[in-house]
Amino acid sequence: MGADGGTIPKRCELVKKKKKEEKVEREVANAAKWKNCQLTNEPLKKPVVSCRYGRLFNKESILEAMLEKKVTQNETTKHIKGRSDFKELKLTDNKDYNDGPDRGMVYKDHNDTPWVCPVTALPMNGINVFKVNWICGCVVSEKAMVESKADRCLGCDGALEAEKIVQLYPPEELLDSYKRRHTEEIAAKKAKKSEKAKSKESQLEAISSEEQEVPEESADLLAFKMPGGTRTTTTLRMKPSATAGITEINERKRKLFLSKGSIQDDPKVSNAVKSMFTTSEEAKKQKTAHWVTHNPLYF
């Protein structure tokens, strides 16, 4: 069938073979991760942040997703709950980087990146391992950290702790350890918060148990003089406070209140001042209400 023009079909053309899996080139895969935001797939631009799992994002994209409450909807950002779950990175610019399109016969190295290691000048393209100091946010290559054996940050000379170092785009085993550590930190914070709440409850219970009611025999009778001249008595029950300072203040207030009485009985106060109060004789004889209770339009 066919074979027009003297062509002879071969067996390889007639028998179907299993298709080979398409392999993504390493350069293309690295460029997608190290040059683009993992949330929006847009090109990375400063300020750049990293999560606790070593993924890179644009800070603006993360903040917008947090404000719109869409962070948990994405698989790569569902572990981000607040600002403490990501760190702004201090990146060193690559002066030789050219971010232009491919033109004609001009060769463009796709392994070249906009950021490099501040010590070794290695490009941050996924071929070399880079790590973040979570304390300050400096990004340095693993090669520089191993060769220098420094106990201070190579980027800013700040503090450096082994537990606070996060590798960018770590392998699966290291990523699992980061996830376990993050889960343990969350559990420790919750336990600390619950202990604090329990201690506060126990303190409140201790204070309430110390408070006791005063017996009826020791109740203080306070006399109040009414405008009509009649005197009424009321019982004031006072409970001892948990602290001596509050008790002393309350006692002072009580004595001050008992010692003052009515301002009309105070000989040191002038008649002009006494006439300002409704308890004065002039105020009782007035047919209209006190000026304070008048409508402002009355005047």
Short mmCIF file of C-alpha atoms in Angstrom, two decimals:
data_model
loop_
_atom_site.label_atom_id
_atom_site.label_comp_id
_atom_site.label_asym_id
_atom_site.label_seq_id
_atom_site.Cartn_x
_atom_site.Cartn_y
_atom_site.Cartn_z
CA MET A 1 0.00 0.00 0.00
CA GLY A 2 1.45 3.29 -0.88
CA ALA A 3 5.14 3.18 -1.78
CA ASP A 4 4.54 5.48 -4.72
CA GLY A 5 7.61 6.77 -6.33
CA GLY A 6 9.69 3.71 -5.46
CA THR A 7 9.80 4.23 -1.68
CA ILE A 8 10.15 1.14 0.48
CA PRO A 9 8.65 1.38 4.01
CA LYS A 10 10.83 0.13 6.84
CA ARG A 11 9.73 -1.81 9.88
CA CYS A 12 10.51 1.07 12.25
CA GLU A 13 8.07 3.23 10.31
CA LEU A 14 5.26 0.67 10.52
CA VAL A 15 5.61 -0.55 14.12
CA LYS A 16 4.58 1.88 16.84
CA LYS A 17 7.03 2.38 19.65
CA LYS A 18 6.58 3.70 23.16
CA LYS A 19 7.17 7.42 23.26
CA LYS A 20 10.09 8.64 25.31
CA GLU A 21 9.32 10.91 28.24
CA GLU A 22 10.10 14.49 27.54
CA LYS A 23 12.86 15.69 29.81
CA VAL A 24 12.97 19.30 30.85
CA GLU A 25 16.43 20.73 30.56
CA ARG A 26 18.09 21.59 33.82
CA GLU A 27 18.71 25.17 32.74
CA VAL A 28 15.02 25.71 31.94
CA ALA A 29 13.88 24.16 35.23
CA ASN A 30 16.33 26.26 37.24
CA ALA A 31 15.35 29.44 35.41
CA ALA A 32 11.68 28.83 36.24
CA LYS A 33 12.45 28.45 39.96
CA TRP A 34 15.26 30.91 40.54
CA LYS A 35 14.08 33.75 38.30
CA ASN A 36 10.30 33.66 38.84
CA CYS A 37 8.01 34.13 41.82
CA GLN A 38 6.58 30.80 43.00
CA LEU A 39 3.19 32.38 43.68
CA THR A 40 2.49 34.40 40.52
CA ASN A 41 5.20 33.06 38.11
CA GLU A 42 6.21 36.66 37.45
CA PRO A 43 9.92 37.60 37.23
CA LEU A 44 11.53 38.16 40.61
CA LYS A 45 12.26 41.76 41.50
CA LYS A 46 13.37 43.39 44.70
CA PRO A 47 12.20 43.18 47.40
CA VAL A 48 12.42 39.37 47.28
CA VAL A 49 11.40 37.16 50.22
CA SER A 50 11.95 33.53 51.12
CA CYS A 51 9.65 31.29 53.13
CA ARG A 52 10.85 28.82 55.75
CA TYR A 53 10.94 26.11 53.08
CA GLY A 54 13.43 28.01 50.90
CA ARG A 55 11.06 29.16 48.15
CA LEU A 56 11.42 32.58 46.52
CA PHE A 57 8.58 35.09 46.14
CA ASN A 58 8.03 38.73 45.33
CA LYS A 59 7.24 40.49 48.59
CA GLU A 60 4.50 42.54 46.95
CA SER A 61 2.75 39.38 45.70
CA ILE A 62 2.85 37.75 49.15
CA LEU A 63 1.46 40.83 50.90
CA GLU A 64 -1.35 41.18 48.35
CA ALA A 65 -2.27 37.51 48.77
CA MET A 66 -2.30 37.93 52.55
CA LEU A 67 -4.56 40.99 52.35
CA GLU A 68 -6.94 39.18 50.00
CA LYS A 69 -6.71 36.02 52.16
CA LYS A 70 -5.61 33.86 49.22
CA VAL A 71 -2.31 32.62 50.66
CA THR A 72 -3.74 29.33 51.92
CA GLN A 73 -5.33 28.59 48.53
CA ASN A 74 -1.93 28.04 46.86
CA GLU A 75 0.00 24.84 47.54
CA THR A 76 3.34 26.66 47.71
CA THR A 77 2.16 29.27 50.24
CA LYS A 78 -0.42 27.49 52.42
CA HIS A 79 2.13 27.22 55.27
CA ILE A 80 2.51 31.03 55.43
CA LYS A 81 0.30 32.38 58.23
CA GLY A 82 1.94 35.74 58.95
CA ARG A 83 4.95 37.99 58.42
CA SER A 84 7.11 35.80 60.67
CA ASP A 85 6.85 32.96 58.11
CA PHE A 86 8.87 34.77 55.44
CA LYS A 87 12.08 36.81 55.41
CA GLU A 88 13.13 39.65 53.15
CA LEU A 89 16.43 38.77 51.46
CA LYS A 90 19.56 40.92 51.15
CA LEU A 91 20.72 40.07 47.62
CA THR A 92 23.96 41.10 45.90
CA ASP A 93 23.39 42.44 42.37
CA ASN A 94 25.25 41.00 39.38
CA LYS A 95 26.75 43.96 37.49
CA ASP A 96 27.33 41.91 34.32
CA TYR A 97 23.76 40.65 34.07
CA ASN A 98 21.88 41.62 30.90
CA ASP A 99 18.12 41.20 31.10
CA GLY A 100 17.41 41.82 27.42
CA PRO A 101 15.74 39.51 24.87
CA ASP A 102 17.64 37.14 22.56
CA ARG A 103 18.85 39.01 19.49
CA GLY A 104 20.01 37.39 16.28
CA MET A 105 23.40 35.76 16.58
CA VAL A 106 24.18 37.23 19.99
CA TYR A 107 24.79 34.47 22.52
CA LYS A 108 22.90 34.77 25.79
CA ASP A 109 23.85 32.67 28.80
CA HIS A 110 20.64 31.53 30.52
CA ASN A 111 22.66 30.43 33.56
CA ASP A 112 23.49 34.06 34.22
CA THR A 113 21.34 35.54 37.01
CA PRO A 114 20.67 39.02 38.41
CA TRP A 115 22.15 38.06 41.81
CA VAL A 116 25.43 36.51 42.90
CA CYS A 117 27.22 35.46 46.07
CA PRO A 118 28.84 38.49 47.78
CA VAL A 119 31.99 36.46 48.57
CA THR A 120 32.63 34.09 45.65
CA ALA A 121 30.57 35.90 42.95
CA LEU A 122 28.92 32.59 42.01
CA PRO A 123 25.60 33.11 40.17
CA MET A 124 22.41 32.24 42.03
CA ASN A 125 21.04 29.97 39.30
CA GLY A 126 20.37 26.62 40.99
CA ILE A 127 23.66 25.01 40.00
CA ASN A 128 25.31 26.31 43.15
CA VAL A 129 23.78 25.86 46.61
CA PHE A 130 22.75 29.09 48.33
CA LYS A 131 21.68 29.56 51.95
CA VAL A 132 19.84 32.28 53.87
CA ASN A 133 20.73 33.53 57.33
CA TRP A 134 17.22 33.82 58.80
CA ILE A 135 18.43 36.28 61.45
CA CYS A 136 19.49 39.04 59.03
CA GLY A 137 18.33 37.82 55.59
CA CYS A 138 21.76 37.70 53.91
CA VAL A 139 22.12 35.19 51.04
CA VAL A 140 25.52 33.49 50.66
CA SER A 141 26.68 30.44 48.71
CA GLU A 142 27.37 27.22 50.59
CA LYS A 143 30.87 27.13 49.10
CA ALA A 144 31.77 30.44 50.77
CA MET A 145 30.40 29.29 54.13
CA VAL A 146 32.28 25.97 54.03
CA GLU A 147 35.61 27.42 52.92
CA SER A 148 35.58 30.41 55.26
CA LYS A 149 34.37 28.44 58.34
CA ALA A 150 33.24 31.76 59.80
CA ASP A 151 31.14 32.00 62.94
CA ARG A 152 29.71 35.35 61.80
CA CYS A 153 27.51 36.24 58.85
CA LEU A 154 29.57 36.78 55.69
CA GLY A 155 27.11 39.35 54.36
CA CYS A 156 26.76 41.78 57.27
CA ASP A 157 29.05 40.36 60.00
CA GLY A 158 25.99 39.73 62.17
CA ALA A 159 25.06 36.74 64.30
CA LEU A 160 25.05 33.28 62.70
CA GLU A 161 23.33 30.18 64.10
CA ALA A 162 23.20 26.75 62.49
CA GLU A 163 19.51 26.33 63.33
CA LYS A 164 18.67 29.67 61.67
CA ILE A 165 20.14 28.78 58.26
CA VAL A 166 17.72 27.87 55.44
CA GLN A 167 18.83 26.46 52.10
CA LEU A 168 17.11 27.84 49.02
CA TYR A 169 15.18 25.15 47.14
CA PRO A 170 16.47 22.29 49.29
CA PRO A 171 16.29 18.58 48.30
CA GLU A 172 13.34 16.48 49.47
CA GLU A 173 15.04 15.10 52.59
CA LEU A 174 16.12 18.53 53.80
CA LEU A 175 12.70 19.97 52.94
CA ASP A 176 11.02 17.33 55.13
CA SER A 177 13.29 18.30 58.03
CA TYR A 178 12.34 21.97 57.55
CA LYS A 179 8.65 21.03 57.64
CA ARG A 180 9.11 19.01 60.84
CA ARG A 181 11.03 21.86 62.48
CA HIS A 182 8.32 24.35 61.50
CA THR A 183 5.61 22.08 62.94
CA GLU A 184 7.55 21.71 66.21
CA GLU A 185 7.98 25.49 66.51
CA ILE A 186 4.22 26.03 66.07
CA ALA A 187 3.44 23.36 68.69
CA ALA A 188 5.93 24.94 71.14
CA LYS A 189 4.33 28.39 70.70
CA LYS A 190 0.86 26.97 71.33
CA ALA A 191 2.06 25.14 74.45
CA LYS A 192 3.71 28.30 75.78
CA LYS A 193 0.55 30.29 75.13
CA SER A 194 -1.64 27.73 76.91
CA GLU A 195 0.72 27.66 79.92
CA LYS A 196 0.56 31.44 80.15
CA ALA A 197 -3.24 31.35 80.07
CA LYS A 198 -3.33 28.65 82.77
CA SER A 199 -0.98 30.63 85.03
CA LYS A 200 -3.18 33.71 84.64
CA GLU A 201 -6.28 31.68 85.55
CA SER A 202 -4.56 30.27 88.64
CA GLN A 203 -3.59 33.80 89.75
CA LEU A 204 -7.18 34.99 89.37
CA GLU A 205 -8.45 32.01 91.37
CA ALA A 206 -5.94 32.73 94.15
CA ILE A 207 -7.03 36.37 94.31
CA SER A 208 -10.72 35.47 94.40
CA SER A 209 -10.14 32.92 97.19
CA GLU A 210 -8.37 35.55 99.32
CA GLU A 211 -11.29 37.96 99.08
CA GLN A 212 -13.76 37.56 101.97
CA GLU A 213 -16.95 39.40 102.80
CA VAL A 214 -17.00 41.75 105.77
CA PRO A 215 -19.50 40.67 108.52
CA GLU A 216 -22.62 42.77 109.09
CA GLU A 217 -21.40 44.02 112.48
CA SER A 218 -18.41 45.74 110.88
CA ALA A 219 -20.37 47.44 108.12
CA ASP A 220 -19.91 51.20 108.02
CA LEU A 221 -22.99 53.44 108.20
CA LEU A 222 -22.68 56.51 106.02
CA ALA A 223 -25.03 59.48 106.47
CA PHE A 224 -26.12 61.54 103.45
CA LYS A 225 -27.89 64.86 103.76
CA MET A 226 -30.65 65.25 101.18
CA PRO A 227 -31.68 68.63 99.69
CA GLY A 228 -34.92 68.59 101.76
CA GLY A 229 -32.96 68.45 104.98
CA THR A 230 -33.65 64.78 105.73
CA ARG A 231 -30.80 62.43 106.53
CA THR A 232 -30.62 58.91 105.16
CA THR A 233 -28.22 56.14 106.11
CA THR A 234 -26.86 53.42 103.86
CA THR A 235 -24.65 50.44 104.50
CA LEU A 236 -21.33 50.30 102.67
CA ARG A 237 -19.72 46.86 102.49
CA MET A 238 -16.04 46.87 101.71
CA LYS A 239 -14.08 43.78 100.70
CA PRO A 240 -10.39 43.59 101.47
CA SER A 241 -8.31 43.74 98.30
CA ALA A 242 -5.63 41.26 97.36
CA THR A 243 -2.87 43.84 97.78
CA ALA A 244 -2.13 46.11 100.68
CA GLY A 245 -1.69 49.12 98.40
CA ILE A 246 -5.24 49.00 97.04
CA THR A 247 -6.64 48.54 100.57
CA GLU A 248 -4.77 51.59 101.81
CA ILE A 249 -6.04 53.73 98.92
CA ASN A 250 -9.63 52.63 99.51
CA GLU A 251 -9.33 53.42 103.23
CA ARG A 252 -8.02 56.90 102.47
CA LYS A 253 -10.91 57.56 100.08
CA ARG A 254 -13.43 56.37 102.67
CA LYS A 255 -12.02 58.61 105.43
CA LEU A 256 -11.90 61.57 103.06
CA PHE A 257 -15.51 61.04 102.06
CA LEU A 258 -16.67 60.75 105.69
CA SER A 259 -14.72 63.81 106.79
CA LYS A 260 -16.09 66.11 104.07
CA GLY A 261 -19.85 65.78 104.53
CA SER A 262 -21.92 68.59 102.96
CA ILE A 263 -20.25 71.68 101.50
CA GLN A 264 -22.93 73.87 103.10
CA ASP A 265 -21.65 72.90 106.58
CA ASP A 266 -18.05 73.82 105.77
CA PRO A 267 -17.17 77.14 107.50
CA LYS A 268 -14.11 77.67 105.31
CA VAL A 269 -16.17 77.91 102.10
CA SER A 270 -17.58 81.33 101.19
CA ASN A 271 -21.29 81.97 100.64
CA ALA A 272 -20.65 82.76 96.97
CA VAL A 273 -19.22 79.29 96.38
CA LYS A 274 -21.99 77.64 98.41
CA SER A 275 -24.65 79.38 96.31
CA MET A 276 -23.33 77.62 93.19
CA PHE A 277 -24.60 74.23 94.43
CA THR A 278 -28.19 72.98 94.43
CA THR A 279 -27.99 72.26 98.17
CA SER A 280 -27.92 76.00 98.98
CA GLU A 281 -31.00 77.80 100.30
CA GLU A 282 -31.12 80.15 97.30
CA ALA A 283 -31.16 77.22 94.86
CA LYS A 284 -34.03 75.56 96.73
CA LYS A 285 -36.17 78.74 96.46
CA GLN A 286 -35.68 79.10 92.67
CA LYS A 287 -38.72 78.32 90.54
CA THR A 288 -36.70 77.44 87.42
CA ALA A 289 -34.16 74.67 86.98
CA HIS A 290 -30.42 75.09 87.39
CA TRP A 291 -28.65 76.82 84.49
CA VAL A 292 -26.67 73.66 83.64
CA THR A 293 -29.89 71.82 82.76
CA HIS A 294 -31.17 74.61 80.48
CA ASN A 295 -31.22 74.36 76.70
CA PRO A 296 -28.42 76.56 75.24
CA LEU A 297 -31.02 78.32 73.04
CA TYR A 298 -32.78 79.54 76.23
CA PHE A 299 -30.16 82.23 76.62
#
